[in-house]
Coordinates of C-alpha atoms and ligand atoms in Angstrom, one line a residue:
M152 CA -2.8 60.6 0.9
R153 CA 0.2 61.3 2.9
Q154 CA 2.0 58.3 1.6
V155 CA 1.6 59.5 -2.0
S156 CA 3.2 62.8 -1.2
L157 CA 6.0 61.1 0.7
V158 CA 7.2 59.1 -2.3
P159 CA 9.0 61.9 -4.1
F160 CA 10.7 62.9 -0.9
L161 CA 11.9 59.4 -0.3
T162 CA 13.2 59.1 -3.8
F163 CA 15.1 62.2 -3.2
A164 CA 16.4 61.0 0.1
L165 CA 17.5 57.7 -1.5
L166 CA 19.4 59.4 -4.1
A167 CA 21.1 61.7 -1.6
L168 CA 21.9 59.0 1.0
N169 CA 23.1 56.3 -1.3
A170 CA 21.7 52.8 -1.6
G171 CA 23.5 51.4 1.5
H172 CA 21.1 52.9 3.9
I173 CA 18.0 51.1 4.9
L174 CA 14.7 52.9 4.5
S175 CA 12.1 51.7 6.9
G176 CA 8.5 51.4 6.0
A177 CA 8.5 53.1 2.7
A178 CA 6.2 50.7 0.9
E179 CA 3.3 48.6 2.0
G180 CA 1.7 49.5 5.2
E181 CA 2.6 52.7 6.9
G182 CA 5.9 52.4 8.8
K183 CA 5.5 48.7 9.4
E184 CA 8.2 46.4 8.2
L185 CA 6.8 43.3 6.7
K186 CA 8.0 40.0 7.9
V187 CA 7.6 36.7 6.1
W188 CA 8.3 33.3 7.6
A189 CA 9.2 30.3 5.5
S190 CA 10.5 26.9 6.4
A191 CA 13.8 25.7 4.9
G192 CA 13.1 23.6 1.8
S193 CA 9.7 25.2 1.0
S194 CA 9.1 28.3 -1.1
A195 CA 8.7 31.9 0.1
V196 CA 7.1 35.0 -1.6
L197 CA 8.4 38.4 -0.5
P198 CA 5.4 40.7 -1.5
C199 CA 5.8 43.9 -3.3
H200 CA 2.9 45.5 -5.2
L201 CA 2.5 48.8 -6.9
S202 CA -0.8 50.1 -5.7
P203 CA -3.5 50.1 -8.5
R204 CA -3.7 53.8 -8.4
K205 CA -0.1 54.3 -9.1
L206 CA -0.1 51.5 -11.6
W207 CA -3.0 53.2 -13.4
K208 CA -1.1 56.5 -13.3
S209 CA 2.0 54.8 -14.7
W210 CA 0.1 53.2 -17.5
K211 CA -1.3 56.5 -18.5
Q212 CA 2.1 57.8 -18.8
L213 CA 5.0 55.7 -20.0
P214 CA 4.5 52.0 -18.9
D215 CA 7.8 50.9 -20.5
K216 CA 9.7 53.0 -18.1
T217 CA 9.4 50.6 -15.2
S218 CA 12.2 48.6 -13.6
V219 CA 12.6 46.6 -10.4
Q220 CA 15.7 45.7 -8.4
W221 CA 15.7 43.4 -5.4
K222 CA 18.5 43.7 -3.0
R223 CA 19.5 41.9 0.1
H224 CA 21.0 43.8 3.1
G225 CA 23.7 42.2 5.1
G226 CA 23.4 38.4 4.8
S227 CA 26.1 35.9 5.4
G228 CA 29.6 37.1 4.4
H229 CA 28.2 40.4 3.0
Q230 CA 28.4 43.5 5.0
D231 CA 26.9 45.7 2.3
S232 CA 23.7 45.0 0.4
H233 CA 24.0 43.0 -2.8
M234 CA 21.9 42.6 -5.8
V235 CA 19.5 39.6 -5.9
L236 CA 17.4 40.2 -9.1
E237 CA 16.9 43.0 -11.5
V238 CA 14.4 43.5 -14.3
G239 CA 15.3 46.4 -16.5
Y240 CA 13.1 48.7 -18.6
S241 CA 13.5 46.4 -21.6
G242 CA 12.4 43.4 -19.5
L243 CA 16.0 42.2 -19.3
R244 CA 16.6 40.1 -16.2
K245 CA 19.7 39.8 -14.2
T246 CA 20.1 37.4 -11.3
A247 CA 23.0 37.4 -8.9
L248 CA 25.0 34.2 -8.5
P249 CA 24.3 32.9 -5.0
M250 CA 20.6 32.7 -5.4
R251 CA 20.4 32.5 -9.1
P252 CA 18.3 29.4 -9.8
R253 CA 16.1 29.9 -6.8
V254 CA 14.7 33.5 -7.2
S255 CA 12.1 34.9 -9.7
V256 CA 9.5 37.5 -10.2
Q257 CA 6.4 37.1 -12.4
D258 CA 7.0 37.4 -16.1
S259 CA 4.1 39.9 -16.2
A260 CA 5.5 41.9 -13.3
L261 CA 6.0 45.1 -15.2
R262 CA 2.5 45.1 -16.6
N263 CA 0.5 43.9 -13.5
G264 CA 2.5 45.6 -10.8
N265 CA 3.3 42.4 -8.9
F266 CA 7.0 42.6 -8.2
S267 CA 6.9 40.0 -5.4
L268 CA 10.1 38.0 -5.2
R269 CA 9.7 34.2 -5.1
I270 CA 12.4 32.1 -3.5
D271 CA 12.1 28.3 -4.1
P272 CA 13.5 26.5 -2.2
V273 CA 14.4 28.6 0.8
R274 CA 17.6 27.9 2.7
S275 CA 18.3 28.8 6.3
E276 CA 21.1 31.2 5.1
D277 CA 18.5 33.2 3.1
A278 CA 17.2 34.8 6.3
G279 CA 17.6 38.5 6.3
L280 CA 16.2 41.8 5.1
Y281 CA 15.3 42.3 1.4
E282 CA 14.4 45.4 -0.4
A283 CA 12.8 46.0 -3.8
R284 CA 13.2 49.3 -5.6
V285 CA 10.6 49.9 -8.2
A286 CA 11.3 52.7 -10.5
Y287 CA 8.4 53.9 -12.7
N288 CA 8.6 57.0 -14.8
T289 CA 10.4 59.4 -12.5
E290 CA 9.2 57.9 -9.2
V291 CA 10.7 55.2 -7.1
Q292 CA 8.9 52.9 -4.7
S293 CA 10.6 50.7 -2.1
C294 CA 9.4 47.5 -0.5
Q295 CA 11.1 46.1 2.5
V296 CA 10.6 42.6 3.6
E297 CA 12.3 40.6 6.3
L298 CA 12.6 36.9 5.6
G299 CA 12.7 34.6 8.6
V300 CA 13.6 31.0 8.1
I301 CA 12.5 28.1 10.3
T302 CA 14.6 24.9 10.0
V303 CA 13.3 21.5 10.9
T304 CA 16.3 19.1 11.3
L305 CA 16.1 15.3 11.3
S306 CA 18.8 13.3 13.0
P307 CA 20.3 11.0 12.0
P308 CA 19.9 12.3 8.5
G309 CA 18.8 10.1 5.6
P310 CA 15.8 7.8 5.3
V311 CA 13.8 7.1 8.4
V312 CA 13.2 3.4 9.0
E313 CA 10.8 1.8 11.3
N314 CA 12.1 1.2 14.9
E315 CA 15.2 3.3 14.4
P316 CA 15.4 6.2 17.0
L317 CA 15.2 9.6 15.6
V318 CA 15.2 13.2 16.8
L319 CA 13.3 16.1 15.2
S320 CA 14.4 19.6 16.1
C321 CA 13.2 23.0 15.2
N322 CA 15.0 26.4 15.2
S323 CA 14.5 29.7 13.5
S324 CA 16.4 32.8 12.5
H325 CA 14.4 34.8 15.1
R326 CA 16.9 36.5 17.4
A327 CA 14.9 36.6 20.6
S328 CA 15.4 33.8 23.1
L329 CA 13.3 30.7 22.7
V330 CA 10.8 30.0 25.5
E331 CA 9.2 26.8 24.5
T332 CA 8.5 24.4 21.6
C333 CA 5.3 22.4 21.1
W334 CA 4.9 19.6 18.7
F335 CA 1.7 18.6 16.8
H336 CA 1.3 15.3 14.9
N337 CA -1.4 15.5 12.2
G338 CA -2.9 18.5 14.0
R339 CA -2.9 17.0 17.6
L340 CA -0.6 18.2 20.3
V341 CA 2.0 15.6 21.3
P342 CA 3.3 15.5 24.8
T343 CA 7.1 15.5 24.8
S344 CA 8.5 14.0 27.9
R345 CA 6.2 14.9 30.8
T346 CA 5.0 18.2 29.7
S347 CA 3.2 19.1 26.5
C348 CA 5.8 21.6 25.4
S349 CA 9.5 21.6 26.2
S350 CA 12.1 24.3 26.4
H351 CA 14.8 22.5 24.4
G352 CA 12.6 22.0 21.3
A353 CA 13.6 18.6 20.2
L354 CA 11.2 15.7 19.8
S355 CA 12.5 12.2 20.3
L356 CA 10.9 9.1 18.8
F357 CA 12.6 6.1 20.3
R358 CA 10.9 3.5 18.2
P359 CA 9.1 5.2 15.3
A360 CA 6.2 3.1 13.9
M361 CA 4.4 3.5 10.7
S362 CA 1.7 5.4 12.6
D363 CA 4.3 8.1 13.3
A364 CA 4.5 9.0 9.7
G365 CA 2.7 12.2 8.5
S366 CA 2.8 15.8 9.2
W367 CA 4.7 17.1 12.3
R368 CA 4.4 20.8 13.2
C369 CA 6.7 22.5 15.6
Q370 CA 5.5 25.7 17.3
L371 CA 8.2 28.0 18.7
R372 CA 7.4 30.6 21.2
Y373 CA 9.9 33.4 21.9
S374 CA 10.5 35.8 24.8
D375 CA 9.1 38.6 22.7
N376 CA 5.9 36.6 22.3
E377 CA 6.6 35.9 18.6
I378 CA 5.1 32.5 17.7
I379 CA 6.5 30.7 14.6
S380 CA 5.7 27.3 13.3
A381 CA 6.9 24.9 10.6
T382 CA 5.6 21.6 9.3
Y383 CA 7.6 18.6 8.4
N384 CA 6.2 15.7 6.4
L385 CA 7.8 12.6 8.0
Q386 CA 8.0 9.5 5.8
I387 CA 8.9 6.2 7.4
L388 CA 10.2 3.2 5.5
G389 CA 8.6 0.1 6.9
F390 CA 6.4 -2.7 5.8
D391 CA 2.9 -2.5 4.4
G392 CA 0.0 -4.6 5.6
P393 CA -0.5 -6.4 8.9
T394 CA 2.4 -7.2 11.2
N395 CA 3.4 -10.8 11.2
P396 CA 1.0 -12.0 8.6
V397 CA 0.0 -15.6 8.1
V398 CA -0.2 -17.1 4.5
Y399 CA -2.6 -20.1 4.1
A400 CA -1.6 -22.4 1.3
A401 CA -3.0 -25.7 0.2
A402 CA -0.4 -28.5 0.3
G403 CA 0.9 -29.0 -3.2
S404 CA 0.0 -25.5 -4.4
A405 CA 2.3 -22.6 -5.1
A406 CA 2.5 -19.7 -2.7
D407 CA 4.2 -16.3 -2.5
L408 CA 5.3 -15.1 0.9
P409 CA 4.7 -11.3 0.9
C410 CA 7.3 -8.7 1.8
M411 CA 5.9 -5.3 0.8
L412 CA 7.6 -2.1 1.7
S413 CA 5.5 0.9 2.7
H414 CA 7.2 3.1 -0.1
P415 CA 9.3 2.2 -3.1
P416 CA 12.9 2.7 -1.9
S417 CA 13.4 5.2 -4.8
A418 CA 11.0 7.6 -3.1
F419 CA 13.7 8.0 -0.4
G420 CA 16.4 8.5 -3.0
I421 CA 17.7 5.0 -2.2
N422 CA 19.1 3.0 -5.1
M423 CA 20.7 0.1 -3.2
V424 CA 18.5 -2.3 -1.3
T425 CA 19.2 -6.0 -0.5
V426 CA 16.4 -8.3 0.5
H427 CA 17.2 -11.5 2.4
W428 CA 14.7 -14.2 3.2
S429 CA 15.5 -16.8 5.9
R430 CA 13.7 -19.6 7.6
L431 CA 13.2 -19.3 11.3
A432 CA 12.2 -22.1 13.8
G433 CA 10.9 -25.3 12.3
G434 CA 12.7 -27.3 9.6
Y435 CA 16.3 -26.9 8.7
P436 CA 17.6 -23.4 8.2
Q437 CA 17.5 -22.1 4.7
D438 CA 18.5 -18.7 3.2
W439 CA 17.5 -17.0 0.1
S440 CA 18.5 -13.7 -1.4
V441 CA 16.0 -12.0 -3.6
S442 CA 17.3 -9.4 -6.1
Q443 CA 15.5 -6.2 -5.6
N444 CA 14.3 -3.6 -8.1
C445 CA 14.4 -0.3 -6.3
S446 CA 11.4 1.1 -8.0
S447 CA 9.3 -1.7 -6.7
R448 CA 8.0 -2.1 -3.2
S449 CA 7.4 -5.9 -3.2
S450 CA 10.0 -8.7 -3.0
P451 CA 8.0 -11.9 -2.3
L452 CA 9.5 -15.3 -1.7
P453 CA 8.0 -17.7 -4.3
L454 CA 7.4 -21.3 -3.1
P455 CA 6.6 -23.4 -6.2
E456 CA 5.1 -26.3 -4.3
V457 CA 4.2 -26.1 -0.7
G458 CA 4.7 -29.2 1.4
L459 CA 4.0 -29.9 5.1
G460 CA 7.7 -29.4 5.8
D461 CA 7.6 -25.9 4.5
A462 CA 5.2 -24.7 7.2
G463 CA 6.6 -22.3 9.7
Q464 CA 8.0 -18.9 10.2
Y465 CA 10.0 -16.9 7.6
R466 CA 11.8 -13.6 7.9
C467 CA 12.2 -11.0 5.2
A468 CA 15.1 -8.6 6.0
V469 CA 15.6 -5.5 3.9
S470 CA 18.9 -3.6 4.1
V471 CA 18.7 0.1 3.3
G472 CA 22.2 1.6 3.6
S473 CA 23.5 0.6 7.0
K474 CA 20.0 0.0 8.4
T475 CA 18.0 -3.2 8.3
I476 CA 14.3 -3.7 8.8
S477 CA 12.7 -7.0 8.9
T478 CA 9.3 -8.6 9.1
D479 CA 8.1 -12.1 9.8
V480 CA 5.7 -14.2 7.8
T481 CA 4.1 -17.5 8.8
L482 CA 3.3 -20.1 6.3
S483 CA 0.3 -22.2 7.4
V484 CA -0.2 -25.3 5.2
V485 CA -3.8 -26.5 4.8
T486 CA -4.3 -30.2 4.2
V487 CA -7.1 -32.7 3.7
T488 CA -6.7 -36.2 5.1
P489 CA -9.4 -38.7 4.0
S490 CA -10.2 -41.7 6.2
I491 CA -10.1 -43.9 3.1
Q492 CA -7.1 -43.8 0.8
G493 CA -7.7 -44.0 -2.9
P494 CA -11.0 -44.2 -4.7
V495 CA -14.0 -44.5 -2.4
S496 CA -16.7 -47.1 -3.0
E497 CA -20.3 -46.3 -2.9
G498 CA -22.0 -46.6 0.4
S499 CA -18.9 -46.4 2.5
H500 CA -18.5 -44.1 5.5
L501 CA -16.1 -41.3 4.7
L502 CA -14.4 -38.7 6.9
L503 CA -12.5 -35.8 5.4
L504 CA -10.2 -34.0 7.9
C505 CA -9.2 -30.4 7.0
S506 CA -6.4 -29.0 9.1
L507 CA -4.0 -26.0 9.5
T508 CA -0.4 -26.3 10.6
H509 CA -0.4 -22.8 12.1
S510 CA -3.1 -20.5 13.3
R511 CA -3.4 -17.0 14.4
G512 CA -6.3 -17.8 16.8
H513 CA -9.3 -16.6 14.9
E514 CA -9.7 -18.9 11.9
R515 CA -12.8 -20.8 10.9
L516 CA -12.9 -23.7 8.5
Q517 CA -15.8 -24.4 6.2
W518 CA -16.5 -27.3 3.9
K519 CA -18.3 -26.9 0.6
H520 CA -19.2 -29.2 -2.3
L521 CA -18.3 -27.3 -5.4
S522 CA -20.3 -29.3 -7.9
S523 CA -24.1 -29.0 -7.8
A524 CA -26.3 -28.5 -4.7
P525 CA -27.9 -31.8 -3.6
T526 CA -25.6 -32.5 -0.6
N527 CA -26.0 -29.1 0.9
S528 CA -28.1 -30.2 3.8
R529 CA -25.6 -32.8 4.9
L530 CA -22.8 -30.2 4.6
A531 CA -24.6 -27.8 6.9
V532 CA -24.8 -30.5 9.6
A533 CA -21.1 -31.2 9.2
T534 CA -20.0 -27.6 9.5
S535 CA -22.2 -26.6 12.4
H536 CA -21.1 -29.8 14.2
N537 CA -17.5 -28.5 13.8
L538 CA -18.2 -25.0 14.7
E539 CA -18.7 -25.5 18.4
G540 CA -17.1 -22.8 20.5
H541 CA -15.9 -19.4 19.2
W542 CA -12.2 -20.2 19.4
S543 CA -10.0 -20.8 16.5
Q544 CA -10.6 -23.9 14.5
T545 CA -7.5 -25.6 13.3
A546 CA -9.4 -28.7 12.0
A547 CA -12.8 -29.5 10.6
T548 CA -14.1 -32.9 9.7
L549 CA -16.6 -33.5 7.0
E550 CA -18.6 -36.7 7.6
I551 CA -20.4 -38.5 4.8
A552 CA -22.2 -41.4 6.4
Q553 CA -22.9 -43.2 3.1
V554 CA -21.1 -42.1 0.0
S555 CA -23.3 -41.9 -3.0
Q556 CA -22.8 -40.8 -6.6
K557 CA -24.2 -37.4 -5.6
D558 CA -21.0 -36.8 -3.6
V559 CA -18.7 -37.1 -6.5
G560 CA -16.7 -34.0 -7.4
I561 CA -14.6 -31.4 -5.7
W562 CA -14.9 -30.7 -2.0
E563 CA -13.4 -27.5 -0.8
C564 CA -12.3 -26.6 2.7
S565 CA -11.9 -22.8 3.1
V566 CA -10.2 -20.9 5.8
Y567 CA -12.0 -17.7 7.0
G568 CA -10.7 -15.0 9.2
P569 CA -12.4 -11.7 10.4
E570 CA -11.2 -10.1 7.1
G571 CA -12.7 -12.8 4.9
R572 CA -11.6 -15.8 3.0
L573 CA -7.9 -16.5 3.5
G574 CA -7.2 -19.7 1.7
A575 CA -8.6 -23.1 0.7
V576 CA -7.7 -26.7 -0.1
Q577 CA -9.6 -29.0 -2.4
Y578 CA -10.3 -32.7 -2.4
E579 CA -11.6 -34.6 -5.4
L580 CA -14.0 -37.4 -4.4
Q581 CA -14.2 -40.3 -6.9
V582 CA -16.7 -42.9 -6.2
T583 CA -16.5 -46.5 -7.6
G584 CA -19.7 -48.6 -8.2
A585 CA -21.3 -50.9 -5.6
Q586 CA -19.5 -51.9 -2.5
V587 CA -19.1 -55.5 -3.9
S588 CA -17.2 -54.0 -6.8
S589 CA -13.7 -55.2 -7.9
P590 CA -10.5 -53.9 -6.1
P591 CA -9.9 -50.2 -6.7
T592 CA -8.1 -50.4 -10.0
I593 CA -8.0 -47.5 -12.4
F594 CA -9.7 -49.6 -15.1
S595 CA -12.6 -50.7 -13.0
G596 CA -14.9 -49.4 -15.7
Q597 CA -13.4 -51.9 -18.2
V598 CA -13.7 -54.8 -15.8
T599 CA -17.4 -54.1 -15.3
F600 CA -17.9 -53.8 -19.0
G601 CA -16.3 -57.3 -19.4
L602 CA -18.5 -58.8 -16.7
T603 CA -21.6 -57.4 -18.3
L604 CA -20.6 -58.8 -21.7
T605 CA -20.1 -62.3 -20.2
L606 CA -23.5 -62.2 -18.5
F607 CA -25.1 -61.0 -21.6
L608 CA -23.6 -63.9 -23.7
V609 CA -24.7 -66.4 -21.0
L610 CA -28.2 -65.0 -21.2
M611 CA -28.2 -65.2 -25.0
V612 CA -27.2 -68.8 -24.8
C613 CA -30.0 -69.5 -22.3
V614 CA -32.5 -67.8 -24.6
L615 CA -31.3 -69.8 -27.6
A616 CA -31.4 -73.0 -25.7
L617 CA -35.0 -72.3 -24.6
A618 CA -36.1 -71.4 -28.1
L619 CA -34.7 -74.6 -29.4
Q620 CA -36.4 -76.6 -26.7
K621 CA -39.7 -74.8 -27.5
R622 CA -39.4 -75.7 -31.2
R623 CA -38.6 -79.3 -30.4
R624 CA -41.5 -79.6 -27.9
P625 CA -44.7 -77.8 -28.3
P626 CA -45.7 -75.7 -25.2
A627 CA -45.8 -78.2 -22.3
F628 CA -44.4 -75.9 -19.7
P629 CA -46.0 -72.5 -19.8
A630 CA -43.9 -71.3 -16.9
L631 CA -40.8 -71.3 -19.1
E632 CA -42.5 -68.7 -21.3
G633 CA -42.7 -66.4 -18.3
M634 CA -39.0 -66.9 -17.5
V635 CA -38.1 -65.4 -20.8
A636 CA -40.3 -62.4 -20.2
V637 CA -38.6 -61.8 -16.8
T638 CA -35.1 -62.1 -18.0
L639 CA -35.5 -59.6 -20.9
P640 CA -35.9 -56.4 -18.8
M641 CA -32.8 -57.5 -16.8
K642 CA -30.8 -57.5 -19.9
K643 CA -32.0 -54.0 -20.7
E644 CA -31.0 -52.7 -17.3
M645 CA -27.5 -54.0 -17.8
E646 CA -27.1 -52.3 -21.1
E647 CA -28.1 -49.0 -19.5
N648 CA -25.6 -49.6 -16.7
Q649 CA -23.0 -50.3 -19.3
K650 CA -23.7 -47.0 -21.0
E651 CA -23.3 -45.1 -17.7
K652 CA -19.9 -46.6 -17.0
V653 CA -18.6 -45.6 -20.4
Q654 CA -19.7 -42.1 -19.8
Q655 CA -18.0 -42.0 -16.5
T656 CA -14.6 -43.2 -17.8
E657 CA -14.7 -40.5 -20.5
C658 CA -14.9 -37.8 -17.9
Ligands
NAG74 C1 2.5 37.9 -7.2 O1 3.5 37.0 -7.6 C2 3.9 35.9 -6.8 C3 5.0 35.1 -7.5 O2 6.0 35.9 -7.9 C4 2.7 35.1 -6.6 O3 2.9 34.0 -5.7 C5 1.5 35.9 -6.0 O4 0.4 35.1 -5.8 C6 1.3 37.1 -6.9 N1 0.3 38.0 -6.3 C7 -0.9 38.3 -6.9 C8 -1.8 39.2 -6.1 O5 -1.1 38.0 -8.0
NAG75 C1 19.3 26.0 13.1 O1 19.7 24.7 12.8 C2 20.5 24.6 11.6 C3 20.8 23.2 11.4 O2 21.2 22.6 12.6 C4 21.8 25.5 11.8 O3 22.5 25.4 10.6 C5 21.4 26.9 12.0 O4 22.5 27.7 12.3 C6 20.5 27.0 13.2 N1 20.0 28.3 13.3 C7 19.9 28.9 14.5 C8 19.4 30.3 14.5 O5 20.3 28.4 15.5
NAG76 C1 11.8 -2.5 -12.2 O1 10.4 -2.3 -12.1 C2 9.9 -1.4 -13.1 C3 8.4 -1.3 -12.8 O2 7.9 -2.2 -11.9 C4 10.1 -2.0 -14.5 O3 9.6 -1.1 -15.4 C5 11.6 -2.1 -14.7 O4 11.9 -2.7 -16.0 C6 12.2 -3.0 -13.6 N1 13.7 -3.1 -13.8 C7 14.4 -4.2 -13.6 C8 15.8 -4.1 -13.8 O5 13.8 -5.3 -13.3

């Protein structure tokens, strides 16, 4: 009630005293100056609303006759107040130079009575007292808002990389003396030095890790009991995935050694990155440089064909400006060594040794027959036999006491870790006929075919000879009749065998 009656008086006073004077508490809240805190880099809204009652009154009269002018009192380099933004009766907007692109009021301000000033982004030098003068019809309302700015400073400036020391500090435009600063990481209080809060206000991270990324909030407490806080979202450029990973690759296969950054360099505004791969201990030193696309996080080292000599430790070093971060990758080569070289003859005793060149200490190896199921039982025996003890397994032997046709096909040795299957190596088992069989030539199938043919011809000759004898001499030896009967099924069996061999060579 009293406020309403005050307005004409204030308008009067304003006109009489000139704009240079600061009117206290003329607008929102009685006699209380409004204070808004914003952190540098974020946005701030300095509120100024025309009360609904007044708005209603103004609508009833002449709604077009409304204008607003935001001014700033003092401020750096200005003793007097200066204009920030103005919206005239016609809706025409004027913005003063220093803050031009960063200040605005709602487009519908004149209609809905929201004359709040938005500053985006706020700078530390924006701190100060602001005043809006809303003129509607013949009345003038004033809003006074003090903007306080909190600044979080990162040093050294620029992208934060893993393991490079950094200091976060916080200050504000509040003029009282600072009593203490507390820091919170992702909502939890962080002890700085020995106490939880310190008087100097800076937070030092000597070896920032990826886990230090996230939201950091500083809370400043002043001698006048004012408490102000600001949040900073800390991004750290490091590597993604586990530290010192091990890549398991089968000998002879292709492998990519991973080097994956936590963020694309472009997210830090970096457009120059060099990636350098080098070989550490083991083998002769080798260096590779991989060209880097700044919008991509990954720069793997491709190895087209892994050999035993490639096993060992590699280092991926990424240079970002003057800083370099690196990660180590170990290549573990998985091999199968059979006890018999070349094709294996049926009935022989075969041992397949699966082994790793490098281990992390928690691997398990497991053999599996990829084609059909019949040998599963024997496999189970073999693996459990090799799974004694809980320690890492760097070798597993598969034992086949008597190789049979059922064992033909792909045998796979897989490497498992707590996170699942990590890699595998395959061995193709080829079984040649009986143990008597010819030397292990590639064309053993053809040799068997020739032998069968010869036997068949000999047999035919025998049969013919017998038939001729039989015709010459009427049956005197009935036993010979039986001989023919016995030899015939033998011939059939051989023909079958022959068919089987042909099929096998086709495969
Ligand atoms: C008033 O306008 C500002 C932006 O200029 C906006 O942030 C704020 O939410 C508005 N207030 C209301 C009550 O609509
Ligand atoms: C706060 O720190 C910033 C950056 O170091 C500096 O420009 C500003 O003057 C400081 N403000 C106060 C009130 O100390
Ligand atoms: C960089 O990577 C992006 C996306 O991965 C791709 O679109 C772009 O063509 C690449 N640029 C170069 C120069 O390779």
